[in-house]
Tab-separated table of C-alpha atoms in Angstrom:
chain	number	residue	atom	x	y	z
Q	1454	UNK	CA	-42.774	-60.212	14.609
Q	1455	UNK	CA	-45.267	-61.148	11.899
Q	1456	UNK	CA	-46.230	-64.396	13.611
Q	1457	UNK	CA	-46.893	-62.517	16.858
Q	1458	UNK	CA	-49.113	-60.031	15.041
Q	1459	UNK	CA	-51.264	-62.678	13.369
Q	1460	UNK	CA	-52.079	-64.688	16.481
Q	1461	UNK	CA	-55.564	-64.104	17.865
Q	1462	UNK	CA	-54.453	-64.843	21.425
Q	1463	UNK	CA	-51.129	-64.072	23.025
Q	1464	UNK	CA	-49.842	-65.100	26.426
Q	1465	UNK	CA	-49.467	-62.202	28.888
Q	1466	UNK	CA	-45.663	-62.374	28.849
Q	1467	UNK	CA	-45.674	-61.559	25.119
Q	1468	UNK	CA	-46.090	-57.873	26.031
Q	1469	UNK	CA	-42.910	-58.036	28.126
Q	1470	UNK	CA	-40.973	-59.592	25.267
Q	1471	UNK	CA	-42.229	-56.914	22.873
Q	1472	UNK	CA	-41.279	-54.281	25.441
Q	1473	UNK	CA	-37.728	-55.636	25.792
Q	1474	UNK	CA	-37.274	-55.719	22.013
Q	1475	UNK	CA	-38.551	-52.136	21.820
Q	1476	UNK	CA	-36.178	-51.106	24.595
Q	1477	UNK	CA	-33.245	-52.554	22.653
Q	1478	UNK	CA	-34.237	-50.578	19.563
Q	1479	UNK	CA	-34.680	-47.469	21.722
Q	1480	UNK	CA	-31.112	-47.837	22.996
Q	1481	UNK	CA	-29.884	-48.174	19.416
Q	1482	UNK	CA	-31.923	-45.129	18.343
Q	1483	UNK	CA	-30.054	-42.749	20.622
Q	1484	UNK	CA	-27.697	-40.951	18.265
Q	1485	UNK	CA	-28.581	-43.168	15.277
Q	1486	UNK	CA	-31.655	-41.553	13.727
Q	1487	UNK	CA	-30.816	-42.561	10.162
Q	1488	UNK	CA	-31.181	-46.308	10.779
Q	1489	UNK	CA	-34.882	-46.380	11.660
Q	1490	UNK	CA	-34.291	-47.716	15.152
Q	1491	UNK	CA	-36.708	-45.227	16.728
Q	1492	UNK	CA	-39.453	-46.361	14.372
Q	1493	UNK	CA	-38.782	-49.983	15.262
Q	1494	UNK	CA	-38.816	-49.137	18.970
Q	1495	UNK	CA	-42.122	-47.324	18.583
Q	1496	UNK	CA	-43.652	-50.249	16.718
Q	1497	UNK	CA	-42.731	-52.742	19.450
Q	1498	UNK	CA	-43.764	-50.413	22.276
Q	1499	UNK	CA	-47.142	-49.747	20.632
Q	1500	UNK	CA	-47.727	-53.458	20.194
Q	1501	UNK	CA	-46.854	-54.044	23.862
Q	1502	UNK	CA	-49.132	-51.173	24.899
Q	1503	UNK	CA	-52.104	-52.524	22.966
Q	1504	UNK	CA	-51.606	-55.973	24.411
Q	1505	UNK	CA	-51.277	-54.602	27.943
Q	1506	UNK	CA	-54.384	-52.465	27.539
Q	1507	UNK	CA	-56.336	-55.494	26.420
Q	1508	UNK	CA	-54.991	-57.897	29.046
Q	1509	UNK	CA	-54.284	-55.636	32.021
Q	1510	UNK	CA	-56.296	-52.456	31.548
Q	1511	UNK	CA	-55.298	-49.781	34.056
Q	1512	UNK	CA	-52.006	-51.201	35.319
Q	1513	UNK	CA	-48.469	-50.016	36.010
Q	1514	UNK	CA	-47.152	-51.983	33.018
Q	1515	UNK	CA	-49.612	-50.159	30.772
Q	1516	UNK	CA	-48.330	-46.866	32.173
Q	1517	UNK	CA	-44.757	-48.031	31.600
Q	1518	UNK	CA	-45.537	-48.582	27.924
Q	1519	UNK	CA	-46.733	-44.973	27.670
Q	1520	UNK	CA	-43.529	-43.746	29.328
Q	1521	UNK	CA	-41.346	-45.699	26.909
Q	1522	UNK	CA	-43.341	-44.401	23.942
Q	1523	UNK	CA	-42.673	-40.904	25.260
Q	1524	UNK	CA	-38.952	-41.676	25.361
Q	1525	UNK	CA	-39.038	-42.584	21.668
Q	1526	UNK	CA	-40.927	-39.383	20.885
Q	1527	UNK	CA	-38.265	-37.367	22.708
Q	1528	UNK	CA	-35.509	-39.101	20.730
Q	1529	UNK	CA	-37.353	-38.093	17.553
Q	1530	UNK	CA	-37.861	-34.525	18.760
Q	1531	UNK	CA	-41.642	-34.986	18.904
Q	1532	UNK	CA	-42.198	-33.327	22.249
Q	1533	UNK	CA	-45.983	-32.840	21.999
Q	1534	UNK	CA	-46.414	-36.553	21.381
Q	1535	UNK	CA	-44.059	-37.313	24.272
Q	1536	UNK	CA	-46.091	-35.079	26.555
Q	1537	UNK	CA	-49.344	-36.803	25.560
Q	1538	UNK	CA	-47.902	-40.229	26.372
Q	1539	UNK	CA	-46.530	-39.034	29.705
Q	1540	UNK	CA	-49.882	-37.547	30.671
Q	1541	UNK	CA	-51.560	-40.895	29.950
Q	1542	UNK	CA	-48.934	-42.665	32.052
Q	1543	UNK	CA	-49.313	-40.177	34.888
Q	1544	UNK	CA	-53.078	-40.632	35.027
Q	1545	UNK	CA	-52.661	-44.400	35.358
Q	1546	UNK	CA	-49.847	-44.093	37.892
Q	1547	UNK	CA	-51.843	-41.752	40.122
Q	1548	UNK	CA	-54.690	-44.268	40.139
Q	1549	UNK	CA	-52.569	-47.385	40.594
Q	1550	UNK	CA	-49.573	-46.202	42.624
Q	1551	UNK	CA	-50.765	-42.947	44.129
Q	1552	UNK	CA	-49.510	-39.395	43.656
Q	1553	UNK	CA	-46.650	-39.736	46.167
Q	1554	UNK	CA	-45.053	-42.867	44.679
Q	1555	UNK	CA	-41.510	-42.527	43.317
Q	1556	UNK	CA	-42.492	-43.778	39.854
Q	1557	UNK	CA	-45.288	-41.187	39.700
Q	1558	UNK	CA	-42.796	-38.535	40.781
Q	1559	UNK	CA	-40.320	-39.694	38.115
Q	1560	UNK	CA	-43.015	-39.280	35.473
Q	1561	UNK	CA	-43.727	-35.760	36.726
Q	1562	UNK	CA	-39.997	-35.013	36.376
Q	1563	UNK	CA	-40.069	-36.317	32.797
Q	1564	UNK	CA	-43.062	-34.086	32.066
Q	1565	UNK	CA	-41.110	-31.091	33.378
Q	1566	UNK	CA	-38.152	-31.996	31.138
Q	1567	UNK	CA	-40.350	-32.419	28.059
Q	1568	UNK	CA	-42.131	-29.116	28.731
Q	1569	UNK	CA	-38.735	-27.392	28.910
Q	1570	UNK	CA	-37.671	-28.981	25.604
Q	1571	UNK	CA	-40.975	-28.010	24.013
Q	1572	UNK	CA	-40.527	-24.431	25.220
Q	1573	UNK	CA	-36.975	-24.332	23.843
Q	1574	UNK	CA	-38.178	-25.662	20.494
Q	1575	UNK	CA	-40.935	-23.013	20.348
Q	1576	UNK	CA	-38.440	-20.249	21.131
Q	1577	UNK	CA	-36.079	-21.501	18.439
Q	1578	UNK	CA	-38.897	-21.459	15.889
Q	1579	UNK	CA	-39.854	-17.955	16.981
Q	1580	UNK	CA	-36.244	-16.822	16.587
Q	1581	UNK	CA	-35.979	-18.584	13.214
Q	1582	UNK	CA	-33.442	-21.173	14.364
Q	1583	UNK	CA	-35.556	-24.299	13.718
């Protein structure tokens, strides 16, 4: 990873490779929080996102990076962060794909799920069950 970070220019497919590595770490992170897999996944997804922003701008792949970052936040129980990433993805998807597209709809479903988890977490705090 270090050599990829130090290069001034990266080919466009580098973002896809970073994304796939992040996705592998994300899969490992599910149920394995003590190994740092979620942190590794986040690092690779953020790197892919930054590269996609720079190379592609407002694009479905950029939105996809936001969605995958939200997945990592959910794994870590960071629902506010997950919601922020999903809202960024949704804004891009509405512009690029349109509000009726299945991928846009899937992101709306994820937002609904995260809002429910956030509400549950707030209720647990209120009831003293952290």
